[in-house]
PDB file of N, CA and C in Angstrom:
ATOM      1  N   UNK A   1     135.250 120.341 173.960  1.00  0.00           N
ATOM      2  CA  UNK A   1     134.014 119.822 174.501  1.00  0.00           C
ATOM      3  C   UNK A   1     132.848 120.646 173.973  1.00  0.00           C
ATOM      4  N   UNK A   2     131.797 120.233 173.761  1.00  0.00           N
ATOM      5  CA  UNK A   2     130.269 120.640 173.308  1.00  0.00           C
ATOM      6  C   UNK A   2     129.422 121.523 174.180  1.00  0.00           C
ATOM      7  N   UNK A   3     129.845 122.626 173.601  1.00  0.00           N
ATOM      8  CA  UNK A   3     128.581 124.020 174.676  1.00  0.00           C
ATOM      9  C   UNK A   3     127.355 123.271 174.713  1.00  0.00           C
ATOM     10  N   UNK A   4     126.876 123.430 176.406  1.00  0.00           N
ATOM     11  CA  UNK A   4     125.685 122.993 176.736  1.00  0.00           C
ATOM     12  C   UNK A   4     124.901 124.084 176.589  1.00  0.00           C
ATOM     13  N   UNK A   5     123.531 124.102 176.805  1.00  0.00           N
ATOM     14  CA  UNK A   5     122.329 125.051 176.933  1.00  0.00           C
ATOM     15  C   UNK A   5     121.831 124.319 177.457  1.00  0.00           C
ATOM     16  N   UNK A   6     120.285 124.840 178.131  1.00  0.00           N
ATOM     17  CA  UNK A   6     119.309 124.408 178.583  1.00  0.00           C
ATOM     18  C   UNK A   6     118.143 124.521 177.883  1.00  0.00           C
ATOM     19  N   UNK A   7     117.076 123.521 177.638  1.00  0.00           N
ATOM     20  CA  UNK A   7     115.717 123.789 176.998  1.00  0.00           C
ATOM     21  C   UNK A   7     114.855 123.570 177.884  1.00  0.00           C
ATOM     22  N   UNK A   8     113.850 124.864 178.266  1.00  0.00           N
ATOM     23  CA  UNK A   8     112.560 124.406 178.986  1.00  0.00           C
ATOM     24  C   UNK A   8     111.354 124.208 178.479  1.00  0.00           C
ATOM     25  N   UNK A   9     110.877 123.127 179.557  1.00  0.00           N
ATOM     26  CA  UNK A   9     109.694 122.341 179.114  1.00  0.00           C
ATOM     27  C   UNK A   9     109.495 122.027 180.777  1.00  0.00           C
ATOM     28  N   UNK A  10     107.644 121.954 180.446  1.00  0.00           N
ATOM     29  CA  UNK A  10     107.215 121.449 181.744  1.00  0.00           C
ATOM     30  C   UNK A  10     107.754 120.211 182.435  1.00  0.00           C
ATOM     31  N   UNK A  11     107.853 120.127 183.702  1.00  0.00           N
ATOM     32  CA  UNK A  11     107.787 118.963 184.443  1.00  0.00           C
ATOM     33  C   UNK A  11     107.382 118.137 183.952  1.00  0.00           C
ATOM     34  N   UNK A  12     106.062 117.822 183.553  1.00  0.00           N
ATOM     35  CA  UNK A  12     105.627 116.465 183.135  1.00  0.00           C
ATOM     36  C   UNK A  12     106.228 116.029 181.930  1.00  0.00           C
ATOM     37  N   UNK A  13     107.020 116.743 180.896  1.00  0.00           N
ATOM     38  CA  UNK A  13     107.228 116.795 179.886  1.00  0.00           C
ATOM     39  C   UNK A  13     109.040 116.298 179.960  1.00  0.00           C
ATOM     40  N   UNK A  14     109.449 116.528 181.058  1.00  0.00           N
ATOM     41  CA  UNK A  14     110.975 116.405 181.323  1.00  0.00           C
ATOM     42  C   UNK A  14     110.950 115.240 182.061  1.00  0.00           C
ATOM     43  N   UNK A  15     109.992 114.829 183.098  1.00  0.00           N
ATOM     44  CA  UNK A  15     109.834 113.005 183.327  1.00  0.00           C
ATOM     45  C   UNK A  15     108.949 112.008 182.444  1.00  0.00           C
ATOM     46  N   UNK A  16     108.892 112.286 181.658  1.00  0.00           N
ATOM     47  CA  UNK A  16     108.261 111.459 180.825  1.00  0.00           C
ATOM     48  C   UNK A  16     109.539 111.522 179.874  1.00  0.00           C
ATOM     49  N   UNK A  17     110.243 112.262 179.310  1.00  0.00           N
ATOM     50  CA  UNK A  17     111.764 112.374 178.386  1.00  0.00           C
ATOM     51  C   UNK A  17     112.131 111.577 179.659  1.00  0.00           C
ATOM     52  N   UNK A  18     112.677 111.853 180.425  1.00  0.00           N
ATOM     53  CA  UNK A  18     113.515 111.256 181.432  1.00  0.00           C
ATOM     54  C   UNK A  18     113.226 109.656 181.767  1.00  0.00           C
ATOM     55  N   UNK A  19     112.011 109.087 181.504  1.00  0.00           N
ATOM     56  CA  UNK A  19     111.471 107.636 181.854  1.00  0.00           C
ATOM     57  C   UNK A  19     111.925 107.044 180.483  1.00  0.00           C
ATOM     58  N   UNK A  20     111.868 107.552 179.502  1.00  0.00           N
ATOM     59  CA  UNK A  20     112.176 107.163 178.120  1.00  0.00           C
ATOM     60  C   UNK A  20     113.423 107.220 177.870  1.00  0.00           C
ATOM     61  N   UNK A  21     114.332 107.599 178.608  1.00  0.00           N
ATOM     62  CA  UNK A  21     116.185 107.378 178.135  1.00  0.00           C
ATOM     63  C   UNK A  21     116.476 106.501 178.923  1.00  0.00           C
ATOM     64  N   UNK A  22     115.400 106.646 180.662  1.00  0.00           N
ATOM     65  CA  UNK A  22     115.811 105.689 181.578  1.00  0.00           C
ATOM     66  C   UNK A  22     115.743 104.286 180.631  1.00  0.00           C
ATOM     67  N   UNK A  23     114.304 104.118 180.074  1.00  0.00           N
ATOM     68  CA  UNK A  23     113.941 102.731 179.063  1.00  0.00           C
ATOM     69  C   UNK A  23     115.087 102.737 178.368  1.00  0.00           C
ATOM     70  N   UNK A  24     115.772 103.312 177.274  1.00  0.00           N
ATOM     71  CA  UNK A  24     116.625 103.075 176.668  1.00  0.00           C
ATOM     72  C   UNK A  24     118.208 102.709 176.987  1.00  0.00           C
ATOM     73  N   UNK A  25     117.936 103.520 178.232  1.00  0.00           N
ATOM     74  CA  UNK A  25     119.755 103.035 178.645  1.00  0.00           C
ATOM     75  C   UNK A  25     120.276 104.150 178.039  1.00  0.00           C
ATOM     76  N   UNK A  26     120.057 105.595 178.138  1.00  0.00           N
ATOM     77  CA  UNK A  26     120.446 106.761 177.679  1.00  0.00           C
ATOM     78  C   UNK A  26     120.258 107.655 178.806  1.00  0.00           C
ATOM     79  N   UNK A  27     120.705 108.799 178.477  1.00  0.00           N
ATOM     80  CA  UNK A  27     121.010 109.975 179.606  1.00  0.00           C
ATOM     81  C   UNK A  27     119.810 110.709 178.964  1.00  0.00           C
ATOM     82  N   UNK A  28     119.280 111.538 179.947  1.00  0.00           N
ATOM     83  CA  UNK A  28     118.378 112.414 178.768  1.00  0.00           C
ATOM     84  C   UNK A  28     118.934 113.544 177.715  1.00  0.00           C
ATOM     85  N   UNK A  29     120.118 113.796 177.668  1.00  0.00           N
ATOM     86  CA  UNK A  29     120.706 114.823 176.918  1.00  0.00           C
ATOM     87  C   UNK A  29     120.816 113.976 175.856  1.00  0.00           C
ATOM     88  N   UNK A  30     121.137 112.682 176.050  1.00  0.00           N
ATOM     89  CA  UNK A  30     121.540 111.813 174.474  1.00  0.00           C
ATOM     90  C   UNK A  30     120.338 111.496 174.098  1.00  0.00           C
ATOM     91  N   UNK A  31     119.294 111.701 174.866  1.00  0.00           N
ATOM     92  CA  UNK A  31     117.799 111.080 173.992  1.00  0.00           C
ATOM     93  C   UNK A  31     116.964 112.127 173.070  1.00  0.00           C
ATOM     94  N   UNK A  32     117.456 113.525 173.925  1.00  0.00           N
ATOM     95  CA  UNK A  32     117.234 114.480 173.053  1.00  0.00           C
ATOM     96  C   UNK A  32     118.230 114.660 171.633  1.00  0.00           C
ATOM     97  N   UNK A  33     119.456 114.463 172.195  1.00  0.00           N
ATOM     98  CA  UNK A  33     120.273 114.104 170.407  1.00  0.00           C
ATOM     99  C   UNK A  33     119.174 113.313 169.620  1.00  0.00           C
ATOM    100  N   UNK A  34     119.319 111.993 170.178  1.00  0.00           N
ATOM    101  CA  UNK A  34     118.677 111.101 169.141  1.00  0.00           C
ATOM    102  C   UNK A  34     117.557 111.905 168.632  1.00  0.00           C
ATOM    103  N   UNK A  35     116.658 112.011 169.232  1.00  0.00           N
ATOM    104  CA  UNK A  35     115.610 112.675 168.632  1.00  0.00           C
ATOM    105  C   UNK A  35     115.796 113.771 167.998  1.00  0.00           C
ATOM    106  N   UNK A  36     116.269 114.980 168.318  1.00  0.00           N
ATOM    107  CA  UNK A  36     116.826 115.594 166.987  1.00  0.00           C
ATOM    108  C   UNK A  36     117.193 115.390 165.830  1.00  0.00           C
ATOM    109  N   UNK A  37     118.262 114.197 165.880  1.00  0.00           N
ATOM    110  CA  UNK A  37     118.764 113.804 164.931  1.00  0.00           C
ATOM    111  C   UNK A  37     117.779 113.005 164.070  1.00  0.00           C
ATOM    112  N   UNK A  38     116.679 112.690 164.533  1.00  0.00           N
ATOM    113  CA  UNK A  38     115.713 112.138 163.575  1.00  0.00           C
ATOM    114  C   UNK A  38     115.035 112.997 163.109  1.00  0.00           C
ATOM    115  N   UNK A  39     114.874 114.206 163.191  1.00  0.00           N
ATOM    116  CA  UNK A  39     114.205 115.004 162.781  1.00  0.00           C
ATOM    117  C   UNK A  39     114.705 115.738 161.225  1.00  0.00           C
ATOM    118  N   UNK A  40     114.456 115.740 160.425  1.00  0.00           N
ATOM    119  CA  UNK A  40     115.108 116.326 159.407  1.00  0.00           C
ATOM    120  C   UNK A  40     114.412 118.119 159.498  1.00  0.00           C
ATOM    121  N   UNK A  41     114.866 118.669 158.943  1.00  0.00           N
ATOM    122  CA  UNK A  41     115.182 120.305 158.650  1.00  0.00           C
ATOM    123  C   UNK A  41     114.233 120.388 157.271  1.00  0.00           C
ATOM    124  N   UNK A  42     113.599 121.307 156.826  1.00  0.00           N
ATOM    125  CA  UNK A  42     112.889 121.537 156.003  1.00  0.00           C
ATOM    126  C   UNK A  42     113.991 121.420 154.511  1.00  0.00           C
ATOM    127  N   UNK A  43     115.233 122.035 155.347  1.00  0.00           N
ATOM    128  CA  UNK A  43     116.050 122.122 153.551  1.00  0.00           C
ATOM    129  C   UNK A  43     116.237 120.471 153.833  1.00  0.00           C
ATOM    130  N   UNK A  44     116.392 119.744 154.903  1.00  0.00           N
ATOM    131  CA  UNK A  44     117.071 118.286 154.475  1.00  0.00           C
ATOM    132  C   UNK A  44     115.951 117.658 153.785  1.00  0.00           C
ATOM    133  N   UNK A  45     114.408 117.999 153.939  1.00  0.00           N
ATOM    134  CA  UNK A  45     113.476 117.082 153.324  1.00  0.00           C
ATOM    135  C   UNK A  45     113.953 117.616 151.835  1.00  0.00           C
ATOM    136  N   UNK A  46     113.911 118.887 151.473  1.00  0.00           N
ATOM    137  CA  UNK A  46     113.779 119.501 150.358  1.00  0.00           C
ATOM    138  C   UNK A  46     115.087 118.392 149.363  1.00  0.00           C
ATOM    139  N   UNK A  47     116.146 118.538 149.919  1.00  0.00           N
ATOM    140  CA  UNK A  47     117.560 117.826 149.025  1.00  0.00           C
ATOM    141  C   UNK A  47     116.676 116.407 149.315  1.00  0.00           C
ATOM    142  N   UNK A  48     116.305 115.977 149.985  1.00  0.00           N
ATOM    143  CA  UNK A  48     116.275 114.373 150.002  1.00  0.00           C
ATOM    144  C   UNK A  48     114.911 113.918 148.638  1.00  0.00           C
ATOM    145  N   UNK A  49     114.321 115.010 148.732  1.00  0.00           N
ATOM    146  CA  UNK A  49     113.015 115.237 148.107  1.00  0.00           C
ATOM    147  C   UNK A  49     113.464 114.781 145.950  1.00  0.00           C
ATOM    148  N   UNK A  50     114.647 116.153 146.349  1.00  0.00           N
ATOM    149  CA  UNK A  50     115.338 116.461 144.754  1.00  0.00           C
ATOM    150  C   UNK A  50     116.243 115.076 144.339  1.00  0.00           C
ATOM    151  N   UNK A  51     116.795 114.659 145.716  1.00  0.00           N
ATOM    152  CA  UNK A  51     117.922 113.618 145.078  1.00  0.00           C
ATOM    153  C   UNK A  51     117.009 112.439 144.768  1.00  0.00           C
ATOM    154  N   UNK A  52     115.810 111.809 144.929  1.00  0.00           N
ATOM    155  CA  UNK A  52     115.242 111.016 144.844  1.00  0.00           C
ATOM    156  C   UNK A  52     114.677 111.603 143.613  1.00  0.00           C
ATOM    157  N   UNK A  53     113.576 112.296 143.357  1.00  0.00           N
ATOM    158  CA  UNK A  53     113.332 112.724 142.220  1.00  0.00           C
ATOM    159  C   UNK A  53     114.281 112.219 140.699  1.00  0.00           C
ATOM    160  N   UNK A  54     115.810 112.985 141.135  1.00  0.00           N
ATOM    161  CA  UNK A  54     116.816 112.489 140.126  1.00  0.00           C
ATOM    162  C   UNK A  54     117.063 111.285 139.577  1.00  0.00           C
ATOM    163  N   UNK A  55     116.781 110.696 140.989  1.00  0.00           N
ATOM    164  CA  UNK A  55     117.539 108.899 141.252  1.00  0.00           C
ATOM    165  C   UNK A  55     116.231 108.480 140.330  1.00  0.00           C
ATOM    166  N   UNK A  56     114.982 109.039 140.531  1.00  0.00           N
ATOM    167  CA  UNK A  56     113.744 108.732 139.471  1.00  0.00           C
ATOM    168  C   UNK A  56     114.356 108.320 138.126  1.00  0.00           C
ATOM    169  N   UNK A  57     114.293 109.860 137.700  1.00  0.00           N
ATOM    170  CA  UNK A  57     114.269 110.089 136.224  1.00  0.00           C
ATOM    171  C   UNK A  57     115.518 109.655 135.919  1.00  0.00           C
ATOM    172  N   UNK A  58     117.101 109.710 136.447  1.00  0.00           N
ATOM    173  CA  UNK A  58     118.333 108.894 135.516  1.00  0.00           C
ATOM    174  C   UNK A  58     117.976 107.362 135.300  1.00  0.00           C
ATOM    175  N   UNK A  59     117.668 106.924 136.995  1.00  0.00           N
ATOM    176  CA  UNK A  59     117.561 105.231 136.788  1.00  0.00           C
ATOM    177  C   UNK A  59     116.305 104.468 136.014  1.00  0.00           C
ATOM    178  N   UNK A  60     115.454 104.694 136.247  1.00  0.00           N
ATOM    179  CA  UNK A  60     114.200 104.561 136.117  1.00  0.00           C
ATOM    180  C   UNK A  60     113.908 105.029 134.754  1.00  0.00           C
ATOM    181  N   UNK A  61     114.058 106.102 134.605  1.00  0.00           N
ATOM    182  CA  UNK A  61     113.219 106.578 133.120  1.00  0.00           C
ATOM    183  C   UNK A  61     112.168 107.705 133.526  1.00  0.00           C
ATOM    184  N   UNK A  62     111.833 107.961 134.594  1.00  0.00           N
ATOM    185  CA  UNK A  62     110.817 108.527 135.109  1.00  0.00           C
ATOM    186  C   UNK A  62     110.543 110.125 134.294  1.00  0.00           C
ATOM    187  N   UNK A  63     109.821 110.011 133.473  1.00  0.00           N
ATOM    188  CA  UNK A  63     109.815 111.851 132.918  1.00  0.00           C
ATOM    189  C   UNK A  63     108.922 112.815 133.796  1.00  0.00           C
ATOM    190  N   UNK A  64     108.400 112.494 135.024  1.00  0.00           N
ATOM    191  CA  UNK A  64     107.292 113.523 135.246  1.00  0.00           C
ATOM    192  C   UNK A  64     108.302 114.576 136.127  1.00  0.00           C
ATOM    193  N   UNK A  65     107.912 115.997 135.753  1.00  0.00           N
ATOM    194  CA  UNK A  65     107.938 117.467 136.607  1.00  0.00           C
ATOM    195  C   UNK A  65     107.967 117.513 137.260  1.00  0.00           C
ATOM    196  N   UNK A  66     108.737 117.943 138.000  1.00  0.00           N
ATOM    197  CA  UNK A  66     108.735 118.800 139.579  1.00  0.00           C
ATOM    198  C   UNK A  66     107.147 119.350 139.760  1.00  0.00           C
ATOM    199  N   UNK A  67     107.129 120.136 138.970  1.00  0.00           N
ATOM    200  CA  UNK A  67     104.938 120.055 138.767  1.00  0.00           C
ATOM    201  C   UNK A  67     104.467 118.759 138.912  1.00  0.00           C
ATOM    202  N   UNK A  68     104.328 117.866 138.006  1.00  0.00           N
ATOM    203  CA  UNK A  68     103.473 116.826 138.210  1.00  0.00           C
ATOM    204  C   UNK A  68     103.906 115.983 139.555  1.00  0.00           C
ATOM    205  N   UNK A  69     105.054 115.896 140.263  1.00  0.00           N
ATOM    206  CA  UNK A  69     105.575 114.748 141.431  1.00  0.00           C
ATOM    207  C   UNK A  69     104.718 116.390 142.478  1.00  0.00           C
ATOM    208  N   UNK A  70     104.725 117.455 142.672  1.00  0.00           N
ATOM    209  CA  UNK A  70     104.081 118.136 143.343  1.00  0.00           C
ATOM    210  C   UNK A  70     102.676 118.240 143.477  1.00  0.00           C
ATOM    211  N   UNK A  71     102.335 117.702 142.147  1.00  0.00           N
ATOM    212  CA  UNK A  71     100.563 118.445 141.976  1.00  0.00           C
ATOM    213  C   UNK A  71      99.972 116.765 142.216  1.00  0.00           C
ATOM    214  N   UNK A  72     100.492 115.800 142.257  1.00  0.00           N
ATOM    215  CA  UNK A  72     100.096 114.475 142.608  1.00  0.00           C
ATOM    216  C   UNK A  72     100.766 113.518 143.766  1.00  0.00           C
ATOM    217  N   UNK A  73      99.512 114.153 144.601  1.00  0.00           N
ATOM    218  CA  UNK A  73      99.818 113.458 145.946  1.00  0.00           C
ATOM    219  C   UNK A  73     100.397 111.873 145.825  1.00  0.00           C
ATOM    220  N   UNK A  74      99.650 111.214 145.100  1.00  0.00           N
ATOM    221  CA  UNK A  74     100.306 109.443 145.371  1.00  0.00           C
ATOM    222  C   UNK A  74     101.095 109.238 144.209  1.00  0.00           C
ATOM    223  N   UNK A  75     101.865 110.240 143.540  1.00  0.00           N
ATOM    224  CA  UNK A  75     102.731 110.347 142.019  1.00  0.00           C
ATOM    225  C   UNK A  75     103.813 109.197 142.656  1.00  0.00           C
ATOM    226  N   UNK A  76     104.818 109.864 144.001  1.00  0.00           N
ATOM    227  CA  UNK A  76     105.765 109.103 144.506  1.00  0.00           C
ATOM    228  C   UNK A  76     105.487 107.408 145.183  1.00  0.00           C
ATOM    229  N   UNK A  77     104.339 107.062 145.546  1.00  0.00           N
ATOM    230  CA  UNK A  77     104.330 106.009 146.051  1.00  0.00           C
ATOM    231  C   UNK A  77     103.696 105.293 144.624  1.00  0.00           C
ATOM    232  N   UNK A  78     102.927 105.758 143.719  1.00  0.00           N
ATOM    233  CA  UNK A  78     102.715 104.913 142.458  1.00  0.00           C
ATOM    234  C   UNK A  78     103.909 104.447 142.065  1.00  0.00           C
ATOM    235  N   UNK A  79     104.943 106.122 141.736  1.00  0.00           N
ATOM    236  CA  UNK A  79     106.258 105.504 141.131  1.00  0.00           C
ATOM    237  C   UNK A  79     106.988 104.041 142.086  1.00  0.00           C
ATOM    238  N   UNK A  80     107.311 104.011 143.158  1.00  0.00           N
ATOM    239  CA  UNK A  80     108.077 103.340 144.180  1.00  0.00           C
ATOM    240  C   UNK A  80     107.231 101.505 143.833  1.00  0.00           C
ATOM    241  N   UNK A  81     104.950 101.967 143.548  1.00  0.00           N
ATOM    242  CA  UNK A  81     105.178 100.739 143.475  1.00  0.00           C
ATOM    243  C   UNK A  81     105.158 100.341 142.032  1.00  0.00           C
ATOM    244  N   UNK A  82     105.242 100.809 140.986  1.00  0.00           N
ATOM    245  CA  UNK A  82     105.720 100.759 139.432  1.00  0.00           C
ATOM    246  C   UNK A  82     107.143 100.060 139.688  1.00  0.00           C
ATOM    247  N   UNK A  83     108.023 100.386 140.297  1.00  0.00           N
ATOM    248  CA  UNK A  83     109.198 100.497 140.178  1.00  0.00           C
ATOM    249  C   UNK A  83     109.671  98.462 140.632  1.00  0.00           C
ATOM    250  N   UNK A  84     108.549  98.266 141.901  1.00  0.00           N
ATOM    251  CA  UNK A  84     108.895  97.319 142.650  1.00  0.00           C
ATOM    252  C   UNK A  84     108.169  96.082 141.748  1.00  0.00           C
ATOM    253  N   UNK A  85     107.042  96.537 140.968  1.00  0.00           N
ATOM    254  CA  UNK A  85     106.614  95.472 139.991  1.00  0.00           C
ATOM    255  C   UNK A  85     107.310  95.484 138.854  1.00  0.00           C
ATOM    256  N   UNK A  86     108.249  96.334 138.271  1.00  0.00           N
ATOM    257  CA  UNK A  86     109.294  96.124 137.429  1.00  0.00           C
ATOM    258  C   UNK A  86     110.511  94.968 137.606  1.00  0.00           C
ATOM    259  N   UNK A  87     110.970  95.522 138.970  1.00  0.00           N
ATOM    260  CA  UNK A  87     111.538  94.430 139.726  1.00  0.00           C
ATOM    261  C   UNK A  87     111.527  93.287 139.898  1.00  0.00           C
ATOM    262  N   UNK A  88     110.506  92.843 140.441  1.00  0.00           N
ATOM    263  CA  UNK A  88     109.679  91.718 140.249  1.00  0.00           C
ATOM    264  C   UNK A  88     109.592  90.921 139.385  1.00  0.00           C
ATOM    265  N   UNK A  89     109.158  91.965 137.827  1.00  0.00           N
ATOM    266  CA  UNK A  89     109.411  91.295 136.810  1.00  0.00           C
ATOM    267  C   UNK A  89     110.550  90.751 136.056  1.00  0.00           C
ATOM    268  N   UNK A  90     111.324  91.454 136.215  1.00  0.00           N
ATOM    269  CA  UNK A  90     113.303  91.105 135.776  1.00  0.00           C
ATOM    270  C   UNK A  90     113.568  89.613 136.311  1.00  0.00           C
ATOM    271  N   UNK A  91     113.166  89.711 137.898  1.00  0.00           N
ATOM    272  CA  UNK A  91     113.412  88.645 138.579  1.00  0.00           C
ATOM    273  C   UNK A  91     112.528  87.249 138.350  1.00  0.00           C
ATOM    274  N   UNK A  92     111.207  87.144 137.410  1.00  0.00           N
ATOM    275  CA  UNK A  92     110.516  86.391 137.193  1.00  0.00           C
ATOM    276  C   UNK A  92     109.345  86.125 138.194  1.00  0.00           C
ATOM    277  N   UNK A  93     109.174  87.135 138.707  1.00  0.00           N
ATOM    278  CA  UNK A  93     108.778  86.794 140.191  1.00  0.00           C
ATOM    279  C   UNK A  93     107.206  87.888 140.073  1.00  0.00           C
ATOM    280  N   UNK A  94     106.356  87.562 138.348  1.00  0.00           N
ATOM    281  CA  UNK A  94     105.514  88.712 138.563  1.00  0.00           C
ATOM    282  C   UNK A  94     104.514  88.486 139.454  1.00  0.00           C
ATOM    283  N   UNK A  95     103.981  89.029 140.344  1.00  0.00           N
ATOM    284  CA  UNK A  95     102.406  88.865 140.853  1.00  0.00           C
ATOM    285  C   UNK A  95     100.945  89.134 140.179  1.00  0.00           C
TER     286      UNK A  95
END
Protein backbone atom coordinates (compact mmCIF):
# COMPACT_ATOMS: atom_id res chain seq x y z
CA UNK A 1 0.00 0.00 0.00
CA UNK A 2 1.09 3.79 -0.74
CA UNK A 3 2.74 5.87 2.28
CA UNK A 4 0.43 8.67 3.02
CA UNK A 5 1.65 12.23 4.17
CA UNK A 6 -0.11 15.19 4.81
CA UNK A 7 0.12 18.66 2.89
CA UNK A 8 -0.88 21.90 4.57
CA UNK A 9 -2.79 24.52 3.15
CA UNK A 10 -5.31 26.93 4.46
CA UNK A 11 -8.88 26.13 5.08
CA UNK A 12 -10.18 27.97 2.33
CA UNK A 13 -7.77 26.37 0.13
CA UNK A 14 -8.68 22.62 1.32
CA UNK A 15 -12.67 23.41 0.69
CA UNK A 16 -12.43 24.76 -2.35
CA UNK A 17 -9.93 21.34 -3.40
CA UNK A 18 -12.56 19.53 -1.57
CA UNK A 19 -15.80 21.16 -3.64
CA UNK A 20 -13.79 20.34 -6.80
CA UNK A 21 -13.32 16.39 -6.32
CA UNK A 22 -16.81 16.63 -4.70
CA UNK A 23 -17.69 18.11 -8.65
CA UNK A 24 -15.72 15.44 -10.09
CA UNK A 25 -16.75 12.36 -8.31
CA UNK A 26 -13.19 12.08 -6.71
CA UNK A 27 -11.85 11.91 -3.17
CA UNK A 28 -9.63 14.78 -2.53
CA UNK A 29 -6.42 12.70 -2.30
CA UNK A 30 -7.18 11.50 -6.00
CA UNK A 31 -7.73 15.13 -7.14
CA UNK A 32 -4.55 16.05 -5.82
CA UNK A 33 -2.96 12.95 -7.87
CA UNK A 34 -4.63 14.17 -10.85
CA UNK A 35 -3.32 17.39 -10.53
CA UNK A 36 0.07 16.48 -9.91
CA UNK A 37 0.11 14.32 -12.46
CA UNK A 38 -0.58 17.14 -14.80
CA UNK A 39 2.03 18.95 -13.78
CA UNK A 40 5.23 18.14 -15.52
CA UNK A 41 8.80 18.50 -13.65
CA UNK A 42 11.24 20.87 -15.15
CA UNK A 43 13.46 17.76 -16.44
CA UNK A 44 9.98 16.33 -18.01
CA UNK A 45 9.48 19.75 -19.95
CA UNK A 46 13.24 19.67 -20.75
CA UNK A 47 13.06 15.70 -22.51
CA UNK A 48 9.66 16.61 -23.99
CA UNK A 49 11.26 19.91 -25.21
CA UNK A 50 14.48 17.68 -26.88
CA UNK A 51 12.27 14.80 -28.17
CA UNK A 52 10.18 17.17 -30.18
CA UNK A 53 13.00 19.22 -31.33
CA UNK A 54 14.39 15.69 -32.83
CA UNK A 55 10.95 14.59 -34.11
CA UNK A 56 11.64 18.32 -35.92
CA UNK A 57 14.76 17.89 -37.57
CA UNK A 58 14.58 13.71 -38.53
CA UNK A 59 10.88 14.09 -39.86
CA UNK A 60 10.52 17.34 -41.08
CA UNK A 61 13.88 18.49 -42.26
CA UNK A 62 13.97 21.13 -39.70
CA UNK A 63 17.85 22.46 -39.44
CA UNK A 64 17.50 25.19 -36.79
CA UNK A 65 19.77 25.01 -33.24
CA UNK A 66 19.02 24.42 -30.03
CA UNK A 67 20.21 28.32 -30.20
CA UNK A 68 17.93 29.40 -32.75
CA UNK A 69 14.47 27.14 -31.34
CA UNK A 70 15.80 29.03 -27.88
CA UNK A 71 16.62 32.54 -29.05
CA UNK A 72 13.10 32.57 -31.04
CA UNK A 73 10.21 32.79 -29.08
CA UNK A 74 7.48 31.85 -31.97
CA UNK A 75 10.46 29.48 -33.84
CA UNK A 76 8.17 26.37 -32.41
CA UNK A 77 4.69 27.48 -33.23
CA UNK A 78 5.96 28.90 -36.85
CA UNK A 79 7.52 25.42 -37.23
CA UNK A 80 4.07 23.42 -36.03
CA UNK A 81 2.26 26.00 -38.43
CA UNK A 82 4.84 25.40 -41.54
CA UNK A 83 4.44 21.92 -40.83
CA UNK A 84 0.40 21.91 -40.88
CA UNK A 85 0.44 23.93 -44.29
CA UNK A 86 2.76 21.30 -45.67
CA UNK A 87 0.18 18.91 -44.74
CA UNK A 88 -2.40 20.47 -46.16
CA UNK A 89 -0.61 20.63 -49.13
CA UNK A 90 0.19 16.72 -49.73
CA UNK A 91 -3.47 16.39 -49.05
CA UNK A 92 -4.58 18.99 -51.77
CA UNK A 93 -6.27 20.81 -49.32
CA UNK A 94 -4.01 24.24 -49.68
CA UNK A 95 -5.56 27.39 -48.05
Amino acid sequence: MAEHTTIQVTKEVRDHLAQVAKDRGVTLGQLVEQLAAEQPTAEQIAERVAATRKVLRERMGCTLTDEEFDNGPDVLANVYAMAAEKARALRGHVA
